[in-house]
Coordinates of C-alpha atoms and ligand atoms in Angstrom, one line a residue:
Chain A
M1 CA 0.0 0.0 0.0
I2 CA 1.3 3.4 -1.0
E3 CA -0.2 6.4 0.7
L4 CA 0.3 10.1 0.1
A5 CA -0.9 12.5 2.7
D6 CA -1.2 16.2 1.7
V7 CA 1.9 16.0 -0.5
H8 CA 3.4 19.2 -2.0
K9 CA 6.2 19.6 -4.4
T10 CA 7.6 23.1 -5.1
F11 CA 10.4 23.5 -7.6
N12 CA 13.0 26.3 -7.0
P13 CA 11.3 27.4 -3.8
G14 CA 11.9 31.0 -2.8
R15 CA 13.3 31.9 -6.2
G16 CA 11.8 33.9 -9.1
N17 CA 11.0 30.8 -11.0
E18 CA 9.3 29.0 -8.1
Y19 CA 6.8 26.5 -9.3
R20 CA 4.3 24.5 -7.3
A21 CA 3.9 21.3 -9.4
I22 CA 2.0 19.3 -6.7
R23 CA -0.3 21.2 -4.4
G24 CA -1.7 18.9 -1.7
V25 CA -2.3 15.4 -3.0
T26 CA -3.8 12.8 -0.7
L27 CA -4.1 9.4 -2.3
A28 CA -3.9 5.7 -1.5
I29 CA -2.7 3.3 -4.1
E30 CA -3.9 -0.3 -3.5
P31 CA -1.4 -3.1 -3.9
G32 CA -1.7 -5.6 -6.7
R33 CA -3.8 -3.3 -8.9
V34 CA -3.3 -1.1 -11.9
T35 CA -3.6 2.6 -11.1
A36 CA -3.4 5.3 -13.7
L37 CA -2.6 9.0 -13.1
R38 CA -4.4 10.9 -15.8
G39 CA -4.2 14.5 -16.7
P40 CA -3.1 17.0 -19.4
S41 CA 0.5 17.8 -20.0
G42 CA 2.0 19.8 -17.1
S43 CA -0.6 18.6 -14.6
G44 CA 2.1 17.0 -12.4
K45 CA 1.9 13.3 -13.3
T46 CA 5.6 12.7 -13.8
T47 CA 6.4 14.7 -10.6
L48 CA 3.9 12.6 -8.6
L49 CA 5.4 9.4 -10.0
G50 CA 8.8 10.5 -8.9
L51 CA 7.5 11.3 -5.4
I52 CA 5.9 7.9 -5.1
G53 CA 9.1 6.1 -6.2
G54 CA 11.5 8.0 -4.1
L55 CA 13.3 9.8 -6.9
T56 CA 12.7 13.1 -5.1
R57 CA 11.3 14.2 -1.8
P58 CA 8.1 16.1 -1.1
S59 CA 8.4 19.8 0.0
A60 CA 5.6 19.0 2.5
G61 CA 3.4 16.1 3.4
R62 CA 4.2 12.4 3.7
V63 CA 4.7 9.5 1.4
R64 CA 4.3 6.1 3.1
L65 CA 5.1 2.6 1.7
D66 CA 3.4 -0.2 3.7
G67 CA 2.9 2.2 6.6
R68 CA 6.5 3.4 6.6
D69 CA 7.2 7.0 6.1
I70 CA 9.7 7.2 3.2
S71 CA 9.8 10.9 2.7
A72 CA 12.3 11.4 5.6
L73 CA 14.5 8.4 4.9
P74 CA 18.2 9.0 4.6
E75 CA 19.5 9.0 1.0
R76 CA 21.0 5.5 1.4
F77 CA 17.7 3.9 2.4
L78 CA 15.8 5.8 -0.3
T79 CA 18.3 4.4 -2.8
R80 CA 17.8 0.9 -1.6
L81 CA 14.0 1.4 -1.9
R82 CA 14.4 2.5 -5.5
R83 CA 16.5 -0.6 -6.1
D84 CA 14.4 -3.2 -4.4
A85 CA 10.8 -1.9 -4.1
F86 CA 10.3 0.0 -7.4
G87 CA 10.9 -0.7 -11.0
F88 CA 10.9 2.5 -13.1
V89 CA 10.0 2.7 -16.8
F90 CA 10.9 6.3 -17.8
Q91 CA 9.2 8.2 -20.5
Q92 CA 12.5 8.6 -22.5
F93 CA 13.5 5.0 -21.9
Q94 CA 16.8 6.2 -20.5
L95 CA 18.9 3.4 -21.7
I96 CA 22.7 3.8 -21.7
R97 CA 24.2 4.3 -25.1
D98 CA 26.8 1.9 -26.5
L99 CA 26.0 -0.7 -23.8
S100 CA 24.3 -3.8 -25.0
V101 CA 20.6 -4.6 -24.3
L102 CA 21.7 -7.3 -21.8
E103 CA 24.1 -4.9 -20.0
N104 CA 21.4 -2.3 -19.7
V105 CA 19.0 -4.8 -18.3
M106 CA 21.5 -6.0 -15.7
L107 CA 22.5 -2.6 -14.5
P108 CA 20.1 -2.2 -11.5
A109 CA 21.3 -5.6 -10.2
T110 CA 25.0 -4.5 -9.8
P111 CA 24.7 -2.9 -6.4
T112 CA 22.8 -5.9 -5.0
G113 CA 25.8 -8.1 -5.3
R114 CA 23.8 -11.0 -6.7
P115 CA 25.9 -13.5 -8.6
Y116 CA 26.6 -12.4 -12.1
R117 CA 25.6 -15.7 -13.7
R118 CA 22.2 -15.7 -12.0
V119 CA 21.5 -12.0 -12.9
R120 CA 22.5 -12.7 -16.5
A121 CA 20.2 -15.8 -16.7
R122 CA 17.3 -13.8 -15.2
A123 CA 17.9 -10.9 -17.7
L124 CA 17.9 -13.3 -20.6
E125 CA 14.8 -14.9 -19.3
L126 CA 13.0 -11.5 -19.1
L127 CA 14.2 -10.6 -22.6
G128 CA 12.9 -13.9 -23.8
H129 CA 9.5 -13.3 -22.3
L130 CA 9.4 -9.8 -23.9
G131 CA 10.3 -11.2 -27.3
L132 CA 13.8 -9.7 -27.3
A133 CA 16.0 -12.8 -27.0
A134 CA 17.6 -12.1 -30.4
R135 CA 18.4 -8.5 -29.4
A136 CA 20.4 -9.2 -26.2
D137 CA 23.7 -8.2 -27.8
A138 CA 22.4 -5.2 -29.8
R139 CA 23.6 -1.8 -28.7
S140 CA 20.7 0.1 -27.0
Q141 CA 20.8 3.0 -29.5
W142 CA 20.0 0.7 -32.4
L143 CA 16.6 -0.3 -30.9
S144 CA 13.3 0.8 -32.3
G145 CA 10.9 2.6 -30.0
G146 CA 8.9 -0.6 -29.2
E147 CA 12.0 -2.6 -28.5
A148 CA 13.5 0.2 -26.3
Q149 CA 10.3 0.3 -24.3
R150 CA 10.4 -3.4 -23.7
V151 CA 14.1 -3.3 -22.7
A152 CA 13.2 -0.6 -20.2
I153 CA 10.5 -2.8 -18.8
A154 CA 12.9 -5.8 -18.5
R155 CA 15.4 -3.5 -16.7
A156 CA 12.6 -2.4 -14.3
L157 CA 12.0 -6.1 -13.5
I158 CA 15.5 -7.3 -13.0
N159 CA 15.4 -6.8 -9.2
D160 CA 11.9 -8.3 -9.1
P161 CA 10.2 -5.3 -7.4
P162 CA 6.6 -5.4 -6.2
V163 CA 5.8 -2.0 -7.7
I164 CA 6.2 -0.9 -11.3
L165 CA 6.0 2.8 -12.1
A166 CA 5.6 3.6 -15.9
D167 CA 5.7 7.2 -17.2
E168 CA 3.7 7.6 -20.5
P169 CA 4.5 4.0 -21.6
T170 CA 2.8 4.4 -24.9
A171 CA 3.9 7.9 -25.8
H172 CA 6.3 7.0 -28.6
L173 CA 4.5 4.0 -30.0
D174 CA 1.9 3.3 -32.6
S175 CA -1.4 1.6 -31.6
A176 CA -0.3 -2.0 -32.2
L177 CA 2.9 -1.5 -30.2
S178 CA 1.0 0.4 -27.5
I179 CA -1.4 -2.5 -27.1
Q180 CA 1.6 -4.9 -26.9
I181 CA 3.1 -2.8 -24.1
L182 CA -0.2 -2.6 -22.2
D183 CA -0.5 -6.4 -22.4
I184 CA 2.9 -6.7 -20.8
L185 CA 1.8 -4.4 -18.0
A186 CA -1.4 -6.4 -17.6
D187 CA 0.8 -9.5 -17.3
L188 CA 2.8 -7.8 -14.5
R189 CA -0.5 -7.2 -12.7
R190 CA -1.4 -10.8 -13.0
Q191 CA 2.0 -11.7 -11.4
G192 CA 0.7 -9.8 -8.4
R193 CA 2.6 -6.5 -8.9
T194 CA 1.3 -3.1 -8.2
V195 CA 1.4 -1.0 -11.4
V196 CA 1.2 2.8 -11.5
I197 CA 0.9 4.4 -15.0
A198 CA 1.1 8.1 -15.7
S199 CA -0.5 8.8 -19.1
H200 CA -2.9 11.0 -21.0
D201 CA -3.2 8.5 -23.9
P202 CA -6.9 7.5 -24.3
L203 CA -5.8 4.1 -25.6
V204 CA -4.4 3.3 -22.1
F205 CA -7.8 3.9 -20.5
S206 CA -9.9 2.1 -23.1
A207 CA -7.7 -1.1 -23.1
G208 CA -9.4 -2.4 -19.9
L209 CA -6.4 -3.0 -17.7
V210 CA -6.6 0.2 -15.6
E211 CA -8.6 -0.5 -12.5
R212 CA -8.4 2.9 -11.0
V213 CA -8.0 6.3 -12.5
V214 CA -6.7 9.3 -10.6
D215 CA -7.4 12.6 -12.4
L216 CA -4.8 15.3 -11.9
R217 CA -5.2 18.9 -12.8
D218 CA -2.8 21.7 -11.9
G219 CA -1.1 19.6 -9.3
R220 CA -4.3 18.6 -7.5
V221 CA -6.5 15.5 -7.6
A222 CA -9.6 16.5 -9.6
P223 CA -12.9 15.3 -8.1
Chain B
M1 CA 31.8 -11.2 1.3
N2 CA 30.7 -13.0 -1.8
A3 CA 28.1 -10.3 -2.5
W4 CA 30.9 -7.7 -2.0
I5 CA 33.1 -9.4 -4.6
E6 CA 30.2 -9.8 -7.0
R7 CA 29.4 -6.1 -6.6
Q8 CA 33.0 -5.1 -7.3
R9 CA 33.0 -7.3 -10.3
G10 CA 29.8 -5.7 -11.6
L11 CA 31.4 -2.2 -11.0
I12 CA 34.6 -3.2 -12.8
D13 CA 32.6 -4.7 -15.7
F14 CA 30.8 -1.4 -16.1
A15 CA 34.0 0.6 -15.7
V16 CA 35.7 -1.4 -18.5
A17 CA 32.6 -1.0 -20.7
N18 CA 32.7 2.7 -20.1
L19 CA 36.4 2.9 -21.0
D20 CA 35.6 1.0 -24.2
R21 CA 32.6 3.2 -25.0
R22 CA 34.7 6.4 -24.9
R23 CA 37.7 4.7 -26.5
G24 CA 39.1 7.8 -28.4
R25 CA 39.0 10.1 -25.4
N26 CA 40.5 7.5 -23.0
L27 CA 43.2 6.6 -25.4
G28 CA 44.3 10.2 -25.8
L29 CA 44.3 10.6 -22.0
F30 CA 46.2 7.3 -21.6
L31 CA 48.9 8.4 -24.0
A32 CA 49.3 11.8 -22.4
Y33 CA 49.5 10.1 -19.1
V34 CA 52.2 7.6 -20.3
L35 CA 54.2 10.5 -21.7
V36 CA 54.2 12.4 -18.5
V37 CA 55.1 9.4 -16.3
F38 CA 57.8 8.5 -18.9
L39 CA 59.5 11.9 -18.7
L40 CA 59.2 12.2 -15.0
A41 CA 60.4 8.7 -14.3
S42 CA 63.2 9.0 -16.8
V43 CA 64.6 12.1 -15.1
V44 CA 64.4 10.5 -11.7
L45 CA 65.8 7.1 -12.7
Y46 CA 68.6 8.7 -14.7
G47 CA 69.6 11.2 -12.0
D48 CA 69.6 8.5 -9.3
A49 CA 71.6 6.1 -11.4
L50 CA 74.2 8.9 -12.2
R51 CA 74.4 9.8 -8.5
R52 CA 75.0 6.1 -7.7
E53 CA 77.8 6.0 -10.3
A54 CA 79.4 9.1 -8.7
R55 CA 79.2 7.5 -5.3
Q56 CA 80.8 4.4 -6.7
L57 CA 83.6 6.5 -8.1
L58 CA 84.2 8.1 -4.7
A59 CA 84.2 4.8 -2.9
D60 CA 87.5 4.1 -4.6
A61 CA 88.9 7.6 -4.0
P62 CA 91.4 8.3 -1.2
E63 CA 90.2 10.0 1.9
L64 CA 92.3 13.1 1.2
V65 CA 93.8 14.6 -1.9
V66 CA 96.6 17.2 -1.5
Q67 CA 97.2 19.6 -4.4
R68 CA 99.9 22.2 -4.8
L69 CA 98.6 25.7 -5.6
T70 CA 100.7 28.3 -7.4
A71 CA 99.0 31.6 -7.8
G72 CA 95.8 30.0 -7.0
R73 CA 96.0 27.3 -9.6
H74 CA 96.7 23.6 -9.4
D75 CA 100.4 23.0 -10.0
L76 CA 102.7 20.0 -10.2
M77 CA 103.6 18.5 -6.8
P78 CA 107.4 18.8 -6.0
A79 CA 109.2 15.5 -5.1
D80 CA 109.9 16.5 -1.5
W81 CA 106.2 17.2 -0.5
A82 CA 105.4 13.6 -0.1
A83 CA 108.3 13.1 2.2
R84 CA 107.2 16.0 4.4
L85 CA 104.0 14.2 5.1
E86 CA 105.6 11.0 6.1
G87 CA 104.9 10.0 9.7
L88 CA 101.8 12.2 10.0
R89 CA 99.6 10.6 12.7
G90 CA 96.6 8.8 11.3
V91 CA 97.9 8.6 7.8
T92 CA 98.5 5.1 6.6
R93 CA 99.8 5.8 3.2
V94 CA 101.0 8.8 1.1
Q95 CA 101.1 8.3 -2.6
G96 CA 102.0 10.6 -5.5
R97 CA 99.5 10.3 -8.4
L98 CA 100.0 11.0 -12.0
W99 CA 97.0 11.9 -14.1
G100 CA 96.1 14.5 -16.7
Y101 CA 93.8 15.5 -19.5
H102 CA 94.5 15.2 -23.2
Y103 CA 92.3 16.7 -25.9
D104 CA 92.1 14.4 -28.9
P105 CA 91.2 16.3 -32.1
A106 CA 90.5 13.1 -34.0
V107 CA 87.4 12.4 -31.9
A108 CA 87.0 15.9 -30.5
A109 CA 87.0 14.7 -27.0
N110 CA 88.9 14.9 -23.7
L111 CA 90.7 11.8 -22.5
T112 CA 91.9 11.2 -18.9
L113 CA 95.4 9.7 -18.9
L114 CA 96.2 8.0 -15.6
V115 CA 99.1 5.9 -14.1
P116 CA 97.3 3.5 -11.7
A117 CA 98.9 2.8 -8.3
E118 CA 98.9 -0.9 -9.2
G119 CA 98.7 -2.9 -12.4
A120 CA 100.0 -0.2 -14.8
P121 CA 100.6 -1.4 -18.4
E122 CA 104.1 -1.9 -19.8
P123 CA 105.6 1.1 -21.6
G124 CA 104.2 1.4 -25.1
R125 CA 100.9 -0.2 -24.1
A126 CA 97.7 1.2 -22.8
R127 CA 94.5 0.0 -21.2
L128 CA 91.1 1.7 -22.2
G129 CA 87.9 2.3 -20.4
A130 CA 85.3 0.0 -22.0
A131 CA 83.1 2.9 -23.1
L132 CA 86.0 4.8 -24.6
A133 CA 87.0 1.6 -26.5
R134 CA 83.5 1.3 -27.8
S135 CA 83.3 4.9 -29.0
H136 CA 86.7 4.5 -30.8
G137 CA 86.0 1.1 -32.1
L138 CA 89.1 -0.2 -30.4
G139 CA 89.8 -3.6 -28.9
P140 CA 92.8 -5.4 -27.5
G141 CA 95.7 -5.6 -30.0
D142 CA 94.6 -2.4 -31.8
V143 CA 96.8 0.7 -31.9
L144 CA 95.8 4.0 -30.4
S145 CA 97.8 7.0 -31.7
L146 CA 97.9 10.3 -29.8
R147 CA 100.0 13.5 -30.2
D148 CA 102.2 14.3 -27.2
H149 CA 103.0 17.8 -25.8
V150 CA 105.4 18.5 -28.6
G151 CA 103.0 17.4 -31.2
Q152 CA 104.7 14.1 -31.9
A153 CA 102.5 11.0 -32.6
R154 CA 102.9 8.3 -30.0
A155 CA 101.4 4.8 -30.5
F156 CA 100.0 2.7 -27.7
I157 CA 99.0 -0.9 -28.2
V158 CA 95.8 -1.6 -26.5
D159 CA 96.4 -4.5 -24.2
G160 CA 93.1 -4.7 -22.4
L161 CA 89.9 -3.0 -21.3
L162 CA 89.2 -1.6 -17.9
D163 CA 86.6 -3.4 -15.9
T164 CA 83.3 -1.5 -15.9
A165 CA 82.5 -1.2 -12.2
S166 CA 81.7 2.4 -12.9
E167 CA 81.2 3.2 -16.5
L168 CA 81.2 6.9 -15.8
A169 CA 84.8 6.6 -14.7
N170 CA 85.9 4.4 -17.5
A171 CA 84.1 6.4 -20.2
D172 CA 87.2 8.5 -20.9
L173 CA 89.9 6.7 -19.0
L174 CA 93.3 5.6 -20.5
W175 CA 95.8 3.8 -18.3
V176 CA 99.5 4.2 -19.3
S177 CA 102.8 3.4 -17.8
E178 CA 104.6 6.0 -15.7
A179 CA 107.5 6.4 -18.2
D180 CA 105.0 6.9 -21.1
F181 CA 103.0 9.4 -19.0
R182 CA 106.0 11.5 -18.1
A183 CA 107.3 11.5 -21.7
F184 CA 103.8 12.2 -23.1
F185 CA 103.2 15.3 -21.0
G186 CA 106.9 16.3 -20.5
I187 CA 106.8 15.9 -16.7
A188 CA 110.2 15.6 -15.0
P189 CA 110.9 12.5 -12.8
G190 CA 109.9 13.1 -9.2
L191 CA 107.0 15.4 -9.9
H192 CA 103.4 14.3 -9.4
T193 CA 100.0 15.6 -10.2
D194 CA 98.9 15.4 -6.6
L195 CA 99.1 13.3 -3.5
A196 CA 96.6 10.7 -2.2
L197 CA 96.4 10.2 1.5
S198 CA 94.8 7.2 3.1
V199 CA 93.4 7.8 6.5
A200 CA 92.2 4.8 8.5
N201 CA 89.8 6.4 10.9
P202 CA 87.2 8.5 9.2
R203 CA 86.8 10.7 12.3
E204 CA 90.4 11.8 12.0
V205 CA 90.1 13.1 8.4
R206 CA 89.4 16.7 9.4
K207 CA 92.3 16.7 11.9
V208 CA 94.7 15.3 9.4
A209 CA 93.7 17.9 6.8
E210 CA 94.5 20.6 9.3
K211 CA 97.9 19.1 10.0
V212 CA 98.7 18.8 6.3
L213 CA 98.0 22.5 5.8
E214 CA 100.4 23.3 8.8
R215 CA 103.2 21.3 7.2
L216 CA 102.5 22.4 3.6
P217 CA 101.3 26.0 3.5
G218 CA 100.1 26.8 0.0
A219 CA 98.5 23.3 -0.5
R220 CA 94.9 22.6 -1.1
V221 CA 93.4 19.6 0.7
I222 CA 90.2 18.0 -0.6
S223 CA 88.3 15.4 1.3
R224 CA 86.3 12.6 -0.2
E225 CA 83.2 14.0 1.5
E226 CA 83.7 17.4 -0.2
M227 CA 84.0 15.7 -3.6
G228 CA 80.8 13.8 -2.9
R229 CA 79.0 17.0 -2.0
T230 CA 80.2 18.7 -5.1
Y231 CA 79.1 15.8 -7.3
D232 CA 75.7 15.7 -5.6
A233 CA 75.2 19.4 -5.9
A234 CA 76.0 19.3 -9.6
F235 CA 73.5 16.4 -10.1
H236 CA 70.9 18.0 -8.0
W237 CA 71.2 21.3 -9.8
R238 CA 70.8 19.7 -13.2
Q239 CA 68.0 17.4 -12.1
G240 CA 66.3 20.3 -10.4
L241 CA 66.4 22.2 -13.7
L242 CA 64.8 19.3 -15.5
L243 CA 62.2 18.6 -12.9
T244 CA 61.2 22.3 -13.0
M245 CA 60.6 22.0 -16.8
L246 CA 58.8 18.7 -16.2
S247 CA 56.5 20.2 -13.5
L248 CA 55.3 22.6 -16.1
I249 CA 54.4 19.7 -18.3
L250 CA 52.8 18.0 -15.4
L251 CA 50.8 21.1 -14.7
A252 CA 49.6 21.2 -18.4
F253 CA 48.7 17.6 -18.0
A254 CA 46.7 18.3 -14.8
F255 CA 44.7 20.8 -16.8
L256 CA 44.2 18.4 -19.6
A257 CA 43.2 15.6 -17.2
W258 CA 40.9 18.0 -15.3
D259 CA 39.3 19.0 -18.5
K260 CA 39.0 15.6 -20.2
A261 CA 38.5 13.3 -17.3
S262 CA 36.6 15.5 -14.9
G263 CA 34.6 17.9 -17.1
L264 CA 31.5 15.7 -17.1
S265 CA 29.6 15.9 -20.4
A266 CA 25.8 16.3 -20.2
E267 CA 25.7 12.7 -21.4
E268 CA 27.8 11.5 -18.4
R269 CA 25.7 13.5 -16.0
R270 CA 22.6 12.0 -17.4
E271 CA 24.0 8.5 -17.1
I272 CA 24.9 9.1 -13.5
G273 CA 21.4 10.2 -12.9
I274 CA 20.1 7.0 -14.5
L275 CA 22.2 4.8 -12.3
K276 CA 21.1 6.7 -9.2
A277 CA 17.5 6.4 -10.3
L278 CA 17.9 2.7 -10.8
G279 CA 19.1 2.3 -7.2
W280 CA 22.9 2.8 -7.4
D281 CA 24.2 4.4 -4.2
T282 CA 26.4 7.5 -4.5
E283 CA 29.1 5.2 -3.3
D284 CA 28.5 2.7 -6.1
V285 CA 28.8 5.4 -8.7
L286 CA 32.0 6.7 -7.1
R287 CA 33.5 3.3 -6.8
M288 CA 32.7 2.5 -10.4
K289 CA 34.4 5.8 -11.5
L290 CA 37.3 5.0 -9.2
W291 CA 37.8 1.7 -11.0
E292 CA 37.7 3.6 -14.2
G293 CA 40.3 6.1 -13.1
A294 CA 42.4 3.5 -11.5
L295 CA 42.4 1.3 -14.6
V296 CA 43.6 4.2 -16.8
S297 CA 46.1 5.7 -14.4
V298 CA 47.7 2.6 -13.0
S299 CA 48.1 1.0 -16.4
A300 CA 49.5 4.3 -17.8
F301 CA 51.8 4.6 -14.9
L302 CA 53.2 1.1 -15.3
A303 CA 53.6 1.6 -19.0
G304 CA 55.3 5.0 -18.6
Y305 CA 57.6 3.7 -15.9
L306 CA 58.5 0.7 -17.9
L307 CA 59.3 2.8 -20.9
A308 CA 61.4 5.1 -18.7
W309 CA 63.3 2.1 -17.4
L310 CA 64.1 0.9 -20.9
H311 CA 65.0 4.5 -22.0
V312 CA 67.4 5.0 -19.2
F313 CA 69.0 1.5 -18.7
H314 CA 68.8 0.0 -22.1
A315 CA 68.7 2.9 -24.6
H316 CA 71.2 5.0 -22.6
A317 CA 68.8 7.9 -22.0
P318 CA 69.3 9.6 -25.4
L319 CA 66.8 12.3 -24.4
F320 CA 68.8 13.5 -21.4
T321 CA 72.4 12.8 -22.1
A322 CA 73.3 16.3 -23.1
V323 CA 71.6 18.0 -20.2
L324 CA 72.4 15.8 -17.3
K325 CA 75.8 14.6 -18.0
G326 CA 77.1 17.6 -19.8
W327 CA 80.6 17.7 -18.4
S328 CA 82.3 15.7 -21.1
V329 CA 82.3 16.2 -24.8
L330 CA 82.9 12.6 -25.2
Y331 CA 79.3 11.5 -24.8
P332 CA 80.2 8.0 -23.9
R333 CA 77.5 5.4 -24.2
F334 CA 76.7 4.6 -20.7
A335 CA 75.2 1.4 -19.6
L336 CA 73.9 2.5 -16.2
R337 CA 73.1 -0.3 -13.9
P338 CA 69.4 -0.5 -13.0
E339 CA 68.5 -0.6 -9.4
A340 CA 64.9 -0.9 -8.0
D341 CA 63.9 1.7 -5.5
F342 CA 60.5 1.1 -4.2
A343 CA 60.2 4.3 -2.2
Q344 CA 60.9 6.2 -5.3
L345 CA 58.5 4.1 -7.3
A346 CA 55.8 4.7 -4.7
A347 CA 56.5 8.5 -4.6
L348 CA 56.2 8.7 -8.4
A349 CA 53.0 6.7 -8.4
L350 CA 51.5 8.8 -5.7
L351 CA 52.5 12.0 -7.5
T352 CA 50.8 11.0 -10.8
V353 CA 48.0 8.6 -9.9
L354 CA 46.4 10.4 -6.9
P355 CA 45.9 13.8 -8.5
Y356 CA 44.4 12.1 -11.6
V357 CA 42.0 10.0 -9.6
A358 CA 41.0 13.0 -7.4
A359 CA 40.4 15.1 -10.5
T360 CA 38.1 12.4 -11.9
L361 CA 36.1 11.8 -8.7
V362 CA 35.3 15.3 -7.5
P363 CA 32.8 16.2 -10.2
V364 CA 31.4 12.7 -10.3
W365 CA 30.7 13.0 -6.6
R366 CA 29.0 16.3 -7.2
A367 CA 26.8 14.9 -9.9
A368 CA 26.1 11.7 -7.9
T369 CA 24.8 13.5 -4.8
L370 CA 22.0 15.3 -6.8
D371 CA 18.4 14.1 -6.8
P372 CA 18.0 11.7 -9.7
D373 CA 14.5 13.0 -10.8
E374 CA 16.1 14.9 -13.7
V375 CA 16.0 11.5 -15.4
M376 CA 12.2 11.7 -15.6
R377 CA 12.5 14.6 -18.0
E378 CA 14.2 15.1 -21.3
Ligands
ADP1 N1 12.8 20.4 -12.1 C1 11.8 21.2 -12.3 N2 12.0 22.5 -12.2 C2 11.0 23.4 -12.4 N3 9.8 23.1 -12.9 C3 9.5 21.8 -13.1 C4 10.5 20.8 -12.8 N4 10.0 19.6 -13.1 C5 8.7 19.8 -13.5 N5 8.4 21.1 -13.5 C6 7.1 21.7 -13.8 O1 6.2 21.1 -13.1 C7 5.0 20.9 -13.9 C8 4.5 19.5 -13.8 O2 5.4 18.8 -14.6 P1 5.3 17.2 -14.9 O3 5.1 16.5 -13.5 O4 6.3 16.8 -15.7 O5 3.8 17.1 -15.6 P2 3.3 16.0 -16.5 O6 4.1 14.8 -16.4 O7 1.9 15.8 -16.1 O8 3.3 16.6 -17.9 C9 5.3 21.4 -15.3 O9 4.8 22.7 -15.4 C10 6.8 21.5 -15.3 O10 7.3 22.5 -16.1
MG2 MG1 5.2 13.7 -17.8

């Protein structure tokens, strides 16, 4: 269970370009379900996803994971949480150039100290599931958009986290590829994972996997 | 423990992949690094080896040398001066020496002619320093012809090479018989170049020197220590000059390294952000970059040091001969004996590896302590 209690996020506080991206969000995200954050561009979806996943800290309010307040955790613990509890799928994929697909997928496992061979086997298994077995040795910049998105998903899964956070997972894909990605996310839900999607793509909401929609507008939850 | 090893292995794998990804830049850095270490290590190795040579030379020198001065200049030693020092307390032996310089126009070089205390060649024969023999292309049985003080050619049959305990000494050395020496330079019997005094107890050397001056006013007494200091000063001065020039190069290199290794590109900053977002600790990022820097700097250091070693001890230091040795026109080809000095090696390593690694880590540390949420935007 992820709970947000009156969460605020202000960028550049006290400066001329101060911007209040999140303005008091209270929200409970149920485990094992697919939740979607919906709203126009600039409404604060990405920022909220970052707050949930511990990429950044709230300016005010609390974020709790399974009852534990994570907004005040020291950096080291927050990092561990990002590694073990959350799998991120970023909007821009954020794969590392010139590294192979396999190396990119294995990257989040490095700090865990799990044996190389086991991590590699798991990465290949994930790539196989996602139809990328043949691309394991390709350099990440050679991938098509659909392939890159699936590699990003495999990377998010390498440490087997209970929560997957996906930012605009269909943004760069045509309808057929979008549906393929949504099927994969539905699969993750069937494996018992919590999935949080940030999107303003109507296709995401008509595909039938989203169980709960949270509407965002100007950094607030719309009624 | 196993997890720790696996983690280092993962970090090293990534560090190696990173070096490979930016091959061009890293290769340039590596080469600049090798060059700097090579120059620095060459100067240090060469200077130290020369100083060792000089010390070797001195080890065989007498405790005291007495010269006669006339109008402030070194003059020939009259026959009776040695006798006047006989029986001086603490002196075990007084010996007149014969040695002198001869400029040989054929090779445009100075030779040192010397009559050794023991084992002098027969008249008409000469023994050559190995380096001198090499540079003249002479071997045993060959004939060396030199013009004496009246311009008359005198032939010496080479009857052997001098052992090369110190090549520096033997580089321009020519042993001849006493009769040949006197005839060659026109020095009357009984006269000597100077006197060598052996003193058994090192603590008495200063006292003996004072007594010599009492008995022989107008003499100059030079102790072995003083000669050593003069040698050392000459070497230090030359080495200091070179090191100053090199520190300028080192400074330029520091700037280059700072710029190339540390100036994080936007791409690198983004990648550090990705790693952090994926759950890498600041420490993991630093450790990975540390491996990266260590792989470059340690391998470059070893390569540079090895090249310097070959340069100094196998190629006869062609880059420095003129500057450091300088005192002889003969440019003998030295074969300096290598000697490992681990303190010196460690100092060099510290001097070159540490600043580089620090220059690499500081900006990485700054980037790695930022919030990784930038990754969520383009
Ligand atoms: N680091 C930042 N500094 C300043 N403003 C930011 C920063 N990140 C986001 N914003 C602003 O916050 C608002 C919400 O952004 P975002 O969460 O990306 O919205 P969405 O994902 O819904 O499009 C935008 O107006 C954006 O310009
Ligand atoms: Mg967004």
